Amino acid sequence: MTLQQPALTATAALARPAQRKDKGRRDRGRLFQEIGMLAPAVVLLAIFLIVPFLLSFWTAMTNQPLVPRPTPVRFIGLTNFLRILKDDLFWTSLWNVSRFTFWILPVQCGLAFATALLLHQKLPFRNFFRGLFFLPAITSMVVVCVIWGTLFQYPTGPLNQVIGFLSGGSIQPIDWLGDPNWAMFSIVLLSAWQAYGFQMIVYLAGLQGIPDELYDAARIDGANAFQRFWHVTMPGLRPTHVFVLVITTIQAFKLYTQVAVLTQGGPKSSTETVVHYMVRTGFEEQKLGLASAVSVILFLIVLVIALLQRQLLRRFDV
């Protein structure tokens, strides 16, 4: 044993460089595989996110018009951003979209949560009703706006007729889209009805992810229906609540189609939003540089919301 040991040690020493070489070859192969798997995502992010943002930021620093003019395009620095921040209509649009977000969150998320709880029960034809309630979410927003525009007609629209019939004529017809006090509420009502199906599906997925054993254990402990809901369902849906809350907030800040089809930002700018302000500045006023500055500001707002989402997800250990 003593004589063979140096021979084995020498063999191992000779084999060690070859092993390191094989390990290095495997590491390089794994690295190339990882780069190959990441490449499509990186290319798509660069094409659809990074490059457009850089182009928008550069355009925002110029006086670029929508239609080319004989005068050359000049670099004007932060002038467009300063003009926007001094524009009262921009702050009005930001206030309106914040107001819309504040209203849409409880209405849309609450409606989706209640519907998901109902359709999670063992009811007959529940799959049919799931599809029925999800149908508005896959319907074009323009089509939805045309339908609701008919319902909102003043003073003889179907909605006013129903309210007048139920109140016995004591409530006067409401100018849903022409009254500044009602216009944003009408947009909220329409938007919540059209989009709550998506949140409903997310809540249904969250409810199906809660183990039945937890409900069985709660029943054995004597918990009633409300106690099972409060101590089992609500904690089990905590990550779902966070996801739905953040996604709905981001979608709310991109409000545009409903306003463009129904109110054009009126009456008296009561439904003007940041995206509608940006599109109108870029295409109607043909100030592409100014509109790009609005898009950069909106991107930063959405980015802040995304960072808050990340912090919330970390806090709830999702």
GROMACS .gro file of C-alpha atoms in nm:
model
  318
    1MET     CA    1   0.000   0.000   0.000
    2THR     CA    2   0.278   0.235   0.084
    3LEU     CA    3   0.457   0.171  -0.250
    4GLN     CA    4   0.138   0.211  -0.463
    5GLN     CA    5   0.027   0.537  -0.301
    6PRO     CA    6   0.282   0.765  -0.480
    7ALA     CA    7   0.187   0.604  -0.813
    8LEU     CA    8  -0.186   0.677  -0.755
    9THR     CA    9  -0.109   1.032  -0.645
   10ALA     CA   10   0.097   1.092  -0.959
   11THR     CA   11  -0.187   0.955  -1.177
   12ALA     CA   12  -0.439   1.180  -1.006
   13ALA     CA   13  -0.208   1.477  -1.052
   14LEU     CA   14  -0.180   1.400  -1.422
   15ALA     CA   15  -0.559   1.364  -1.455
   16ARG     CA   16  -0.641   1.688  -1.269
   17PRO     CA   17  -0.561   1.931  -1.557
   18ALA     CA   18  -0.773   1.723  -1.792
   19GLN     CA   19  -1.064   1.735  -1.541
   20ARG     CA   20  -1.028   2.112  -1.507
   21LYS     CA   21  -1.028   2.141  -1.885
   22ASP     CA   22  -1.348   1.935  -1.911
   23LYS     CA   23  -1.511   2.140  -1.636
   24GLY     CA   24  -1.416   2.463  -1.814
   25ARG     CA   25  -1.560   2.328  -2.139
   26ARG     CA   26  -1.887   2.235  -1.963
   27ASP     CA   27  -1.908   2.579  -1.799
   28ARG     CA   28  -1.859   2.752  -2.133
   29GLY     CA   29  -2.123   2.530  -2.291
   30ARG     CA   30  -2.367   2.608  -2.009
   31LEU     CA   31  -2.293   2.980  -2.046
   32PHE     CA   32  -2.363   2.969  -2.420
   33GLN     CA   33  -2.688   2.781  -2.352
   34GLU     CA   34  -2.798   3.044  -2.099
   35ILE     CA   35  -2.711   3.326  -2.341
   36GLY     CA   36  -2.905   3.150  -2.616
   37MET     CA   37  -3.211   3.113  -2.391
   38LEU     CA   38  -3.196   3.477  -2.281
   39ALA     CA   39  -3.130   3.618  -2.627
   40PRO     CA   40  -3.493   3.621  -2.755
   41ALA     CA   41  -3.618   3.800  -2.443
   42VAL     CA   42  -3.333   4.052  -2.455
   43VAL     CA   43  -3.392   4.121  -2.825
   44LEU     CA   44  -3.767   4.170  -2.772
   45LEU     CA   45  -3.708   4.399  -2.472
   46ALA     CA   46  -3.460   4.601  -2.676
   47ILE     CA   47  -3.695   4.630  -2.977
   48PHE     CA   48  -4.021   4.703  -2.794
   49LEU     CA   49  -3.904   4.880  -2.477
   50ILE     CA   50  -3.548   5.009  -2.461
   51VAL     CA   51  -3.508   5.144  -2.816
   52PRO     CA   52  -3.856   5.311  -2.826
   53PHE     CA   53  -3.791   5.476  -2.490
   54LEU     CA   54  -3.451   5.607  -2.601
   55LEU     CA   55  -3.600   5.737  -2.926
   56SER     CA   56  -3.888   5.902  -2.736
   57PHE     CA   57  -3.645   6.061  -2.492
   58TRP     CA   58  -3.431   6.192  -2.776
   59THR     CA   59  -3.737   6.324  -2.965
   60ALA     CA   60  -3.858   6.492  -2.646
   61MET     CA   61  -3.534   6.692  -2.641
   62THR     CA   62  -3.604   6.839  -2.987
   63ASN     CA   63  -3.871   7.050  -3.161
   64GLN     CA   64  -3.958   6.759  -3.393
   65PRO     CA   65  -4.296   6.819  -3.570
   66LEU     CA   66  -4.524   6.540  -3.685
   67VAL     CA   67  -4.494   6.645  -4.051
   68PRO     CA   68  -4.146   6.739  -4.182
   69ARG     CA   69  -4.098   7.111  -4.238
   70PRO     CA   70  -3.838   7.314  -4.430
   71THR     CA   71  -3.688   7.438  -4.103
   72PRO     CA   72  -3.437   7.194  -3.949
   73VAL     CA   73  -3.509   7.008  -3.628
   74ARG     CA   74  -3.321   7.164  -3.337
   75PHE     CA   75  -3.204   7.028  -3.003
   76ILE     CA   76  -3.386   7.227  -2.733
   77GLY     CA   77  -3.292   7.034  -2.418
   78LEU     CA   78  -3.555   7.018  -2.142
   79THR     CA   79  -3.776   7.291  -2.290
   80ASN     CA   80  -4.059   7.049  -2.374
   81PHE     CA   81  -4.060   6.905  -2.022
   82LEU     CA   82  -4.073   7.253  -1.870
   83ARG     CA   83  -4.361   7.351  -2.100
   84ILE     CA   84  -4.559   7.046  -1.994
   85LEU     CA   85  -4.499   7.104  -1.625
   86LYS     CA   86  -4.625   7.463  -1.668
   87ASP     CA   87  -4.937   7.353  -1.859
   88ASP     CA   88  -5.248   7.351  -1.638
   89LEU     CA   89  -5.420   7.107  -1.874
   90PHE     CA   90  -5.148   6.847  -1.811
   91TRP     CA   91  -5.198   6.873  -1.434
   92THR     CA   92  -5.573   6.854  -1.488
   93SER     CA   93  -5.529   6.535  -1.691
   94LEU     CA   94  -5.301   6.387  -1.424
   95TRP     CA   95  -5.557   6.475  -1.155
   96ASN     CA   96  -5.837   6.321  -1.361
   97VAL     CA   97  -5.653   5.995  -1.419
   98SER     CA   98  -5.564   5.978  -1.049
   99ARG     CA   99  -5.931   6.033  -0.966
  100PHE     CA  100  -6.029   5.763  -1.213
  101THR     CA  101  -5.778   5.522  -1.053
  102PHE     CA  102  -5.909   5.601  -0.704
  103TRP     CA  103  -6.266   5.514  -0.815
  104ILE     CA  104  -6.195   5.220  -1.043
  105LEU     CA  105  -5.994   5.022  -0.786
  106PRO     CA  106  -6.275   4.948  -0.535
  107VAL     CA  107  -6.548   4.922  -0.801
  108GLN     CA  108  -6.371   4.693  -1.049
  109CYS     CA  109  -6.170   4.484  -0.802
  110GLY     CA  110  -6.464   4.452  -0.561
  111LEU     CA  111  -6.699   4.341  -0.839
  112ALA     CA  112  -6.442   4.090  -0.967
  113PHE     CA  113  -6.380   3.952  -0.617
  114ALA     CA  114  -6.751   3.911  -0.538
  115THR     CA  115  -6.820   3.743  -0.872
  116ALA     CA  116  -6.524   3.506  -0.830
  117LEU     CA  117  -6.644   3.405  -0.481
  118LEU     CA  118  -6.990   3.332  -0.622
  119LEU     CA  119  -6.866   3.135  -0.923
  120HIS     CA  120  -6.622   2.936  -0.710
  121GLN     CA  121  -6.915   2.767  -0.541
  122LYS     CA  122  -7.054   2.440  -0.675
  123LEU     CA  123  -7.340   2.596  -0.867
  124PRO     CA  124  -7.510   2.454  -1.177
  125PHE     CA  125  -7.384   2.595  -1.510
  126ARG     CA  126  -7.101   2.777  -1.335
  127ASN     CA  127  -6.864   2.727  -1.631
  128PHE     CA  128  -7.125   2.888  -1.856
  129PHE     CA  129  -7.154   3.188  -1.625
  130ARG     CA  130  -6.776   3.215  -1.601
  131GLY     CA  131  -6.758   3.249  -1.978
  132LEU     CA  132  -7.054   3.486  -1.983
  133PHE     CA  133  -6.904   3.723  -1.726
  134PHE     CA  134  -6.565   3.709  -1.897
  135LEU     CA  135  -6.716   3.799  -2.235
  136PRO     CA  136  -6.692   4.183  -2.195
  137ALA     CA  137  -6.318   4.153  -2.125
  138ILE     CA  138  -6.255   4.013  -2.474
  139THR     CA  139  -6.493   4.254  -2.647
  140SER     CA  140  -6.342   4.552  -2.825
  141MET     CA  141  -6.348   4.864  -2.609
  142VAL     CA  142  -6.474   5.068  -2.906
  143VAL     CA  143  -6.776   4.837  -2.940
  144VAL     CA  144  -6.839   4.860  -2.565
  145CYS     CA  145  -6.823   5.240  -2.584
  146VAL     CA  146  -7.078   5.249  -2.867
  147ILE     CA  147  -7.317   5.029  -2.667
  148TRP     CA  148  -7.277   5.228  -2.345
  149GLY     CA  149  -7.301   5.555  -2.539
  150THR     CA  150  -7.650   5.447  -2.641
  151LEU     CA  151  -7.736   5.359  -2.281
  152PHE     CA  152  -7.607   5.698  -2.161
  153GLN     CA  153  -7.808   5.906  -2.410
  154TYR     CA  154  -7.968   6.217  -2.262
  155PRO     CA  155  -8.253   6.254  -2.178
  156THR     CA  156  -8.428   5.948  -2.326
  157GLY     CA  157  -8.157   5.682  -2.303
  158PRO     CA  158  -8.241   5.337  -2.162
  159LEU     CA  159  -8.050   5.404  -1.839
  160ASN     CA  160  -8.245   5.724  -1.766
  161GLN     CA  161  -8.572   5.549  -1.848
  162VAL     CA  162  -8.497   5.266  -1.603
  163ILE     CA  163  -8.402   5.513  -1.328
  164GLY     CA  164  -8.714   5.719  -1.395
  165PHE     CA  165  -8.933   5.408  -1.383
  166LEU     CA  166  -8.781   5.276  -1.059
  167SER     CA  167  -8.802   5.617  -0.890
  168GLY     CA  168  -9.155   5.685  -1.011
  169GLY     CA  169  -9.034   5.994  -1.200
  170SER     CA  170  -8.889   6.165  -0.892
  171ILE     CA  171  -8.532   6.151  -1.031
  172GLN     CA  172  -8.476   6.373  -1.332
  173PRO     CA  173  -8.282   6.240  -1.635
  174ILE     CA  174  -7.905   6.262  -1.590
  175ASP     CA  175  -7.673   6.392  -1.859
  176TRP     CA  176  -7.420   6.115  -1.800
  177LEU     CA  177  -7.160   6.230  -2.052
  178GLY     CA  178  -7.245   6.601  -2.079
  179ASP     CA  179  -7.238   6.695  -1.711
  180PRO     CA  180  -6.886   6.750  -1.565
  181ASN     CA  181  -7.005   6.607  -1.234
  182TRP     CA  182  -7.118   6.279  -1.393
  183ALA     CA  183  -6.885   6.230  -1.693
  184MET     CA  184  -6.593   6.066  -1.508
  185PHE     CA  185  -6.831   5.850  -1.304
  186SER     CA  186  -6.984   5.726  -1.631
  187ILE     CA  187  -6.636   5.638  -1.763
  188VAL     CA  188  -6.564   5.450  -1.440
  189LEU     CA  189  -6.891   5.255  -1.465
  190LEU     CA  190  -6.827   5.155  -1.825
  191SER     CA  191  -6.462   5.064  -1.765
  192ALA     CA  192  -6.536   4.852  -1.458
  193TRP     CA  193  -6.803   4.656  -1.645
  194GLN     CA  194  -6.579   4.592  -1.945
  195ALA     CA  195  -6.261   4.488  -1.762
  196TYR     CA  196  -6.366   4.318  -1.438
  197GLY     CA  197  -6.376   3.977  -1.610
  198PHE     CA  198  -5.997   3.965  -1.623
  199GLN     CA  199  -5.961   4.027  -1.250
  200MET     CA  200  -6.238   3.772  -1.190
  201ILE     CA  201  -6.034   3.503  -1.369
  202VAL     CA  202  -5.726   3.593  -1.162
  203TYR     CA  203  -5.928   3.567  -0.840
  204LEU     CA  204  -6.074   3.231  -0.949
  205ALA     CA  205  -5.722   3.101  -1.007
  206GLY     CA  206  -5.623   3.225  -0.662
  207LEU     CA  207  -5.925   3.060  -0.497
  208GLN     CA  208  -5.849   2.727  -0.666
  209GLY     CA  209  -5.495   2.747  -0.532
  210ILE     CA  210  -5.609   2.739  -0.166
  211PRO     CA  211  -5.588   2.377  -0.038
  212ASP     CA  212  -5.920   2.218   0.067
  213GLU     CA  213  -5.745   2.073   0.372
  214LEU     CA  214  -5.733   2.420   0.526
  215TYR     CA  215  -6.113   2.453   0.501
  216ASP     CA  216  -6.158   2.100   0.641
  217ALA     CA  217  -5.932   2.180   0.936
  218ALA     CA  218  -6.127   2.502   0.999
  219ARG     CA  219  -6.458   2.310   0.998
  220ILE     CA  220  -6.318   2.057   1.246
  221ASP     CA  221  -6.219   2.348   1.470
  222GLY     CA  222  -6.580   2.474   1.456
  223ALA     CA  223  -6.525   2.780   1.234
  224ASN     CA  224  -6.839   2.916   1.067
  225ALA     CA  225  -6.858   3.038   0.707
  226PHE     CA  226  -6.750   3.394   0.786
  227GLN     CA  227  -6.456   3.275   1.000
  228ARG     CA  228  -6.339   3.040   0.721
  229PHE     CA  229  -6.362   3.329   0.475
  230TRP     CA  230  -6.172   3.570   0.698
  231HIS     CA  231  -5.904   3.336   0.833
  232VAL     CA  232  -5.852   3.101   0.534
  233THR     CA  233  -5.971   3.265   0.212
  234MET     CA  234  -5.842   3.617   0.270
  235PRO     CA  235  -5.486   3.515   0.377
  236GLY     CA  236  -5.473   3.266   0.090
  237LEU     CA  237  -5.560   3.541  -0.158
  238ARG     CA  238  -5.310   3.794  -0.027
  239PRO     CA  239  -5.069   3.766  -0.326
  240THR     CA  240  -5.368   3.775  -0.564
  241HIS     CA  241  -5.497   4.095  -0.403
  242VAL     CA  242  -5.157   4.259  -0.449
  243PHE     CA  243  -5.129   4.149  -0.813
  244VAL     CA  244  -5.481   4.263  -0.903
  245LEU     CA  245  -5.437   4.595  -0.723
  246VAL     CA  246  -5.114   4.683  -0.902
  247ILE     CA  247  -5.222   4.564  -1.248
  248THR     CA  248  -5.550   4.756  -1.224
  249THR     CA  249  -5.365   5.070  -1.117
  250ILE     CA  250  -5.126   5.050  -1.413
  251GLN     CA  251  -5.412   4.989  -1.656
  252ALA     CA  252  -5.604   5.283  -1.510
  253PHE     CA  253  -5.319   5.525  -1.583
  254LYS     CA  254  -5.338   5.424  -1.950
  255LEU     CA  255  -5.703   5.531  -1.984
  256TYR     CA  256  -5.764   5.652  -2.341
  257THR     CA  257  -6.014   5.469  -2.565
  258GLN     CA  258  -6.324   5.542  -2.355
  259VAL     CA  259  -6.239   5.912  -2.343
  260ALA     CA  260  -6.152   5.933  -2.713
  261VAL     CA  261  -6.478   5.769  -2.822
  262LEU     CA  262  -6.729   5.916  -2.577
  263THR     CA  263  -6.617   6.254  -2.441
  264GLN     CA  264  -6.300   6.375  -2.620
  265GLY     CA  265  -6.174   6.490  -2.282
  266GLY     CA  266  -6.483   6.701  -2.204
  267PRO     CA  267  -6.700   6.845  -2.078
  268LYS     CA  268  -6.477   7.126  -1.949
  269SER     CA  269  -6.174   6.890  -1.942
  270SER     CA  270  -6.340   6.680  -1.669
  271THR     CA  271  -6.238   6.355  -1.843
  272GLU     CA  272  -5.907   6.464  -1.995
  273THR     CA  273  -5.636   6.201  -1.929
  274VAL     CA  274  -5.260   6.192  -1.974
  275VAL     CA  275  -5.270   5.955  -2.272
  276HIS     CA  276  -5.547   6.154  -2.444
  277TYR     CA  277  -5.351   6.474  -2.380
  278MET     CA  278  -5.041   6.310  -2.534
  279VAL     CA  279  -5.220   6.183  -2.845
  280ARG     CA  280  -5.395   6.515  -2.903
  281THR     CA  281  -5.068   6.706  -2.866
  282GLY     CA  282  -4.885   6.477  -3.105
  283PHE     CA  283  -5.143   6.424  -3.380
  284GLU     CA  284  -5.383   6.721  -3.367
  285GLU     CA  285  -5.132   6.990  -3.274
  286GLN     CA  286  -4.853   6.801  -3.461
  287LYS     CA  287  -4.601   6.865  -3.181
  288LEU     CA  288  -4.424   6.533  -3.179
  289GLY     CA  289  -4.143   6.645  -2.948
  290LEU     CA  290  -4.390   6.774  -2.690
  291ALA     CA  291  -4.596   6.454  -2.709
  292SER     CA  292  -4.279   6.247  -2.665
  293ALA     CA  293  -4.202   6.440  -2.347
  294VAL     CA  294  -4.549   6.348  -2.215
  295SER     CA  295  -4.485   5.982  -2.300
  296VAL     CA  296  -4.154   5.989  -2.111
  297ILE     CA  297  -4.325   6.137  -1.804
  298LEU     CA  298  -4.601   5.875  -1.824
  299PHE     CA  299  -4.340   5.601  -1.857
  300LEU     CA  300  -4.167   5.724  -1.541
  301ILE     CA  301  -4.500   5.725  -1.355
  302VAL     CA  302  -4.569   5.365  -1.462
  303LEU     CA  303  -4.211   5.273  -1.370
  304VAL     CA  304  -4.262   5.405  -1.018
  305ILE     CA  305  -4.578   5.195  -0.990
  306ALA     CA  306  -4.385   4.889  -1.111
  307LEU     CA  307  -4.117   4.947  -0.848
  308LEU     CA  308  -4.388   4.973  -0.583
  309GLN     CA  309  -4.528   4.645  -0.715
  310ARG     CA  310  -4.187   4.482  -0.673
  311GLN     CA  311  -4.161   4.604  -0.316
  312LEU     CA  312  -4.511   4.480  -0.235
  313LEU     CA  313  -4.441   4.138  -0.386
  314ARG     CA  314  -4.122   4.110  -0.183
  315ARG     CA  315  -4.301   4.211   0.135
  316PHE     CA  316  -4.566   3.944   0.084
  317ASP     CA  317  -4.303   3.687  -0.019
  318VAL     CA  318  -4.458   3.613  -0.359
   0.00000   0.00000   0.00000
